[in-house]
Coordinates of C-alpha atoms in Angstrom, one line a residue:
M1 CA 33.2 141.6 63.3
H2 CA 33.1 138.6 65.7
V3 CA 30.1 138.1 68.0
L4 CA 29.8 135.8 71.0
H5 CA 26.9 135.3 73.4
D6 CA 27.2 134.7 77.2
A7 CA 30.9 135.3 76.7
P8 CA 33.4 135.2 79.6
L9 CA 35.0 138.6 80.3
A10 CA 37.5 137.6 83.0
P11 CA 40.1 136.4 80.5
L12 CA 40.0 139.9 78.9
T13 CA 41.1 141.6 82.1
T14 CA 44.4 141.6 83.9
F15 CA 42.6 140.9 87.2
R16 CA 41.1 137.8 85.5
L17 CA 37.9 138.6 87.4
G18 CA 34.2 139.2 86.5
G19 CA 31.2 137.4 85.1
P20 CA 30.2 137.0 81.4
A21 CA 28.7 139.5 79.0
A22 CA 25.4 138.9 77.4
R23 CA 27.1 139.7 74.1
L24 CA 30.7 140.2 73.2
V25 CA 31.6 142.0 70.0
T26 CA 35.2 142.1 68.8
A27 CA 35.9 144.9 66.3
T28 CA 39.1 145.0 64.2
T29 CA 38.4 148.3 62.3
D30 CA 37.3 151.8 63.2
A31 CA 34.2 151.3 61.1
E32 CA 33.3 148.1 63.0
V33 CA 33.8 149.9 66.3
V34 CA 31.4 152.7 65.2
E35 CA 28.9 150.3 63.8
A36 CA 28.8 148.3 67.1
V37 CA 28.4 151.5 69.2
R38 CA 25.6 152.8 67.0
E39 CA 23.8 149.5 67.1
A40 CA 23.9 149.4 70.9
D41 CA 22.8 153.0 71.2
A42 CA 20.0 152.6 68.7
S43 CA 18.6 149.6 70.6
G44 CA 19.2 151.1 74.1
T45 CA 21.6 148.2 75.0
P46 CA 24.1 148.9 77.7
L47 CA 27.6 149.1 76.3
L48 CA 31.0 148.3 77.9
V49 CA 34.1 149.1 75.9
I50 CA 37.1 146.9 76.5
G51 CA 40.7 147.5 75.3
G52 CA 43.5 145.7 77.1
G53 CA 41.4 145.2 80.2
S54 CA 44.1 146.4 82.5
N55 CA 41.9 149.0 84.2
L56 CA 38.7 147.2 84.7
V57 CA 37.0 145.7 87.8
I58 CA 33.9 143.7 86.5
G59 CA 31.3 142.4 88.9
D60 CA 30.9 138.7 89.4
E61 CA 27.4 138.9 87.9
G62 CA 28.9 140.1 84.6
F63 CA 27.5 142.6 82.2
A64 CA 24.0 142.5 80.9
G65 CA 24.6 144.2 77.6
T66 CA 27.1 144.4 74.8
A67 CA 30.8 144.3 75.6
L68 CA 32.8 145.8 72.7
R69 CA 36.4 144.6 72.5
I70 CA 38.5 147.0 70.5
A71 CA 41.1 145.0 68.6
T72 CA 42.1 147.6 65.9
Q73 CA 45.7 147.8 64.7
G74 CA 47.7 150.7 63.4
F75 CA 51.1 152.2 64.1
E76 CA 51.9 155.1 61.7
L77 CA 55.0 157.2 62.2
H78 CA 55.8 160.2 60.1
G79 CA 58.9 162.0 61.4
T80 CA 58.2 162.7 65.0
A81 CA 54.4 162.4 64.6
L82 CA 52.9 159.1 65.8
E83 CA 49.3 157.8 65.3
L84 CA 48.1 154.7 67.1
A85 CA 44.9 152.8 66.6
A86 CA 43.0 152.4 69.9
G87 CA 43.6 148.6 69.9
E88 CA 47.4 148.7 69.7
V89 CA 49.2 147.2 72.6
W90 CA 50.6 150.1 74.5
T91 CA 53.9 148.7 75.7
D92 CA 54.6 147.3 72.3
A93 CA 54.0 150.8 70.8
V94 CA 56.4 152.3 73.3
A95 CA 59.1 149.8 72.3
R96 CA 58.7 150.7 68.7
T97 CA 59.1 154.4 69.4
V98 CA 62.3 153.7 71.3
E99 CA 63.6 151.6 68.3
A100 CA 62.8 154.5 66.1
G101 CA 64.9 156.8 68.3
L102 CA 62.1 159.0 69.5
A103 CA 61.6 160.3 73.0
G104 CA 58.6 161.2 75.0
V105 CA 56.9 157.9 76.2
E106 CA 60.0 155.7 77.0
C107 CA 59.3 155.9 80.8
L108 CA 55.8 154.6 80.1
A109 CA 57.2 151.2 79.1
G110 CA 55.6 148.1 80.6
I111 CA 52.3 149.7 81.3
P112 CA 49.6 147.1 80.3
G113 CA 46.6 147.9 78.2
S114 CA 45.8 149.5 74.9
A115 CA 46.7 152.8 73.3
G116 CA 43.1 153.9 73.3
A117 CA 42.9 153.8 77.0
T118 CA 45.9 156.1 77.6
P119 CA 44.2 159.4 77.0
I120 CA 41.1 158.3 79.1
Q121 CA 43.2 157.8 82.2
N122 CA 46.0 160.3 81.2
V123 CA 48.3 157.4 81.8
G124 CA 51.5 158.3 83.6
A125 CA 54.5 156.9 85.4
Y126 CA 58.1 157.7 86.3
G127 CA 57.8 161.4 85.5
Q128 CA 56.0 161.1 82.2
E129 CA 52.3 161.2 81.3
V130 CA 50.6 161.0 77.9
A131 CA 49.1 164.5 78.2
S132 CA 52.6 165.8 77.5
T133 CA 52.8 164.2 74.1
I134 CA 49.2 163.7 72.8
T135 CA 48.3 166.2 70.2
E136 CA 44.9 164.9 69.1
V137 CA 42.4 162.1 70.0
I138 CA 40.0 160.9 67.3
A139 CA 36.8 159.5 68.9
Y140 CA 33.3 158.6 68.1
D141 CA 30.9 161.0 69.9
R142 CA 27.8 159.1 70.9
V143 CA 25.9 162.2 71.6
A144 CA 26.6 163.9 68.3
G145 CA 26.6 160.6 66.4
E146 CA 29.8 161.4 64.5
T147 CA 33.5 160.9 64.6
V148 CA 35.3 164.0 66.1
T149 CA 38.8 165.1 66.7
L150 CA 39.8 166.7 70.0
D151 CA 43.0 168.6 70.4
N152 CA 45.1 168.4 73.6
A153 CA 43.2 171.3 75.3
G154 CA 39.9 169.7 74.3
C155 CA 40.9 166.5 76.1
A156 CA 40.9 168.5 79.4
F157 CA 43.8 166.4 80.9
S158 CA 44.6 166.5 84.6
Y159 CA 46.1 164.0 87.0
R160 CA 44.9 160.6 85.9
H161 CA 41.8 162.3 84.4
S162 CA 40.4 163.6 81.2
R163 CA 37.3 164.7 79.4
F164 CA 36.8 161.0 78.4
K165 CA 37.0 159.8 82.0
A166 CA 34.7 162.6 83.2
D167 CA 32.0 161.6 80.6
P168 CA 32.6 157.9 80.0
A169 CA 29.3 157.3 78.2
R170 CA 30.0 159.9 75.5
Y171 CA 33.2 159.1 73.7
V172 CA 34.8 155.9 72.3
V173 CA 38.4 156.5 71.4
L174 CA 39.4 155.3 67.9
R175 CA 42.9 156.8 67.4
V176 CA 45.5 158.8 69.4
R177 CA 48.1 161.1 67.9
F178 CA 51.4 162.0 69.6
A179 CA 54.2 164.5 69.0
L180 CA 57.5 162.9 70.0
E181 CA 61.0 164.2 70.1
D182 CA 64.1 163.4 68.1
A183 CA 66.9 163.9 70.6
D184 CA 69.6 161.9 68.7
G185 CA 68.7 158.7 70.4
M186 CA 68.5 160.2 73.9
S187 CA 65.6 160.1 76.3
A188 CA 63.6 163.0 77.4
P189 CA 65.1 164.7 80.5
V190 CA 64.8 162.3 83.4
K191 CA 62.3 163.8 86.0
Y192 CA 61.6 161.0 88.4
A193 CA 64.1 160.6 91.3
E194 CA 63.8 156.8 91.5
V195 CA 64.6 156.5 87.8
A196 CA 67.5 159.0 88.1
R197 CA 69.0 157.0 91.0
A198 CA 68.7 153.7 89.1
L199 CA 70.4 155.3 86.1
G200 CA 73.1 157.0 88.2
V201 CA 72.3 160.5 86.7
G202 CA 71.0 163.7 88.0
A203 CA 67.4 165.0 87.5
G204 CA 67.1 166.7 84.1
E205 CA 69.8 164.7 82.4
R206 CA 69.2 162.5 79.3
V207 CA 70.3 158.9 78.8
A208 CA 70.1 156.5 75.8
L209 CA 66.5 155.8 75.0
A210 CA 66.9 152.0 75.3
T211 CA 68.6 152.4 78.7
A212 CA 65.8 154.5 80.0
R213 CA 63.2 152.0 78.8
E214 CA 65.1 149.0 80.2
T215 CA 65.6 150.7 83.5
V216 CA 61.9 151.5 83.8
L217 CA 60.9 147.9 82.9
K218 CA 63.3 146.6 85.6
L219 CA 61.7 148.9 88.2
R220 CA 58.2 148.0 87.2
S221 CA 59.0 144.2 87.2
G222 CA 60.5 144.5 90.7
K223 CA 57.1 145.9 91.8
G224 CA 55.0 143.3 89.9
M225 CA 53.8 145.9 87.5
V226 CA 54.8 144.1 84.2
L227 CA 52.3 141.4 83.2
D228 CA 53.5 137.8 83.7
P229 CA 50.9 134.9 83.6
E230 CA 53.0 132.9 86.1
D231 CA 53.3 135.7 88.7
H232 CA 50.1 136.4 90.7
D233 CA 51.5 139.7 91.8
T234 CA 50.7 140.9 88.2
W235 CA 47.1 139.6 88.3
S236 CA 46.1 143.2 89.1
A237 CA 45.2 146.5 87.7
G238 CA 48.6 148.0 88.6
S239 CA 48.1 150.9 91.0
F240 CA 44.6 150.4 92.5
F241 CA 44.4 153.8 94.1
T242 CA 45.4 157.3 92.8
N243 CA 47.8 159.4 94.9
P244 CA 45.7 161.8 97.0
I245 CA 45.8 165.5 96.2
L246 CA 45.1 167.6 99.3
T247 CA 44.5 171.3 99.9
E248 CA 47.0 173.1 102.1
A249 CA 44.5 172.9 105.0
G250 CA 43.8 169.3 104.3
Y251 CA 47.5 168.5 104.2
A252 CA 48.0 170.3 107.5
D253 CA 45.4 168.1 109.1
F254 CA 46.9 165.0 107.5
L255 CA 50.4 165.9 108.7
A256 CA 49.1 166.4 112.3
R257 CA 47.7 162.8 112.1
V258 CA 51.0 161.5 110.8
H259 CA 52.9 163.1 113.7
D260 CA 50.4 161.7 116.2
R261 CA 50.6 158.2 114.8
L262 CA 54.2 158.0 113.7
G263 CA 56.1 160.6 115.6
A264 CA 56.9 164.3 115.2
D265 CA 59.9 163.7 113.0
T266 CA 58.0 161.7 110.4
E267 CA 57.6 163.5 107.1
P268 CA 55.3 161.9 104.5
P269 CA 55.9 162.2 100.8
A270 CA 54.7 165.6 99.5
Y271 CA 54.9 167.1 96.1
P272 CA 53.5 170.4 94.9
S273 CA 50.4 169.8 92.7
G274 CA 49.5 173.3 91.5
D275 CA 47.0 175.8 92.7
G276 CA 47.8 175.4 96.4
H277 CA 47.5 171.6 96.4
I278 CA 49.9 169.0 97.6
K279 CA 50.1 165.4 96.4
T280 CA 51.1 162.6 98.7
S281 CA 51.7 158.9 98.2
A282 CA 48.9 156.3 98.3
A283 CA 51.4 153.5 98.6
W284 CA 53.0 155.2 101.7
L285 CA 49.6 155.7 103.3
I286 CA 48.6 152.1 102.8
D287 CA 51.9 150.8 104.2
K288 CA 51.9 153.1 107.2
A289 CA 48.2 152.3 108.0
G290 CA 49.3 148.7 108.5
F291 CA 48.6 147.1 105.1
T292 CA 52.0 145.9 104.2
K293 CA 53.2 143.9 101.2
G294 CA 51.4 140.6 101.0
Y295 CA 48.7 141.7 103.4
G296 CA 45.6 139.4 103.4
S297 CA 44.7 135.8 104.1
G298 CA 42.2 135.2 101.3
P299 CA 42.4 134.8 97.6
A300 CA 42.6 138.6 97.1
R301 CA 45.7 140.2 98.7
I302 CA 48.0 143.1 98.5
S303 CA 50.9 142.4 96.2
T304 CA 54.0 140.9 97.8
K305 CA 56.0 143.5 95.7
H306 CA 54.1 146.7 96.0
T307 CA 51.5 148.0 98.5
L308 CA 49.6 149.9 95.8
A309 CA 48.5 146.8 93.9
L310 CA 45.7 144.6 94.9
T311 CA 45.9 141.1 93.4
N312 CA 44.0 138.0 92.5
R313 CA 46.0 135.0 93.9
G314 CA 44.3 132.7 91.4
S315 CA 40.9 131.9 92.9
A316 CA 39.5 135.3 93.9
T317 CA 36.2 136.7 93.0
T318 CA 35.4 140.4 92.4
A319 CA 33.6 140.4 95.8
D320 CA 36.9 139.2 97.4
L321 CA 38.8 142.0 95.7
L322 CA 36.3 144.7 96.7
A323 CA 36.2 143.5 100.3
L324 CA 40.0 144.0 100.5
A325 CA 39.8 147.4 98.8
R326 CA 37.2 148.6 101.2
E327 CA 39.3 147.4 104.2
V328 CA 42.2 149.3 102.9
V329 CA 40.2 152.5 102.3
A330 CA 38.6 152.3 105.7
G331 CA 42.0 151.7 107.4
V332 CA 43.7 154.6 105.7
H333 CA 40.9 156.9 106.5
E334 CA 40.9 155.9 110.1
A335 CA 44.6 156.3 110.4
F336 CA 45.2 159.5 108.4
G337 CA 41.8 161.0 107.5
V338 CA 42.5 160.6 103.8
V339 CA 40.0 159.0 101.5
L340 CA 41.6 156.8 98.8
V341 CA 40.0 156.8 95.3
N342 CA 40.2 153.7 93.1
E343 CA 42.0 154.1 89.8
P344 CA 40.4 151.2 87.9
V345 CA 36.9 151.6 86.4
T346 CA 34.3 149.5 88.1
V347 CA 31.5 147.8 86.1
G348 CA 28.4 146.7 88.0
V349 CA 30.0 147.2 91.3
S350 CA 31.5 150.0 93.4
L351 CA 33.6 150.6 96.5

């Protein structure tokens, strides 16, 4: 276990923002993770768990407690059953499943961060989400003081949400288990229209696994969603806002505002979201509210490649980023009556 004091946290995040931690512990085994958590809990020290840092917005004042960086490694494949240590780099793990000829997470290629973060956020993109393949999550339960195994139902997955996100102070993910599919080197059925168009296939068709992964990586790169130290459009947390899910009545009010603002023939993106709810596009809302690609004049701006990403142009502070986020939230609400919700976890700050 490696310990530093007054340690910079910005380099551990994809935003490259945030002040230092009073103490930074890097754990390379599950036992070290549990030891660090127990030590913090026993002393009443605030604890911040960091994986790949791709979903964190840390305040400029930093973190007055122990930041625990999980750097565990482990990729175990038995047939179609995969177990990943929480510290495994997610996009590398996806590449290895594709090389092994297994389907189920190939459209999640290029997503930054660690494997342990995927069940917390129920990470998803391009028609796939980890809730569809996760069978179990092994976690340290800080309330019970023991390591527990939660099955898929116990994780309480929903859109970009889970039991772990609902109760962030309780569980620290140690390992994640997946059930993948052997489809003779072919992908899972393609669900996402943009991917299907890029591949030249119909919805529900399968393609070669490597082709699916490469296509998704190209799509993500074109939107600045694949990490590149030289490209400030990738100094972000990816999608900063979740896609709003509205009730039928809420959607009717929203649609009326759209027609008033953009014309009666304008139809916003709309997707059934179960139980009488309708999901629309946060990126569409942001763009139509006037926040186009590259919006902003300061060191924090909207990506030049995708309206859903807020970016650090190299000299931003967290305060700069939050000012931009609040401007976008207020503008979208004024235009369409919809409240955007941030996807990244905020530490010491809030919108």
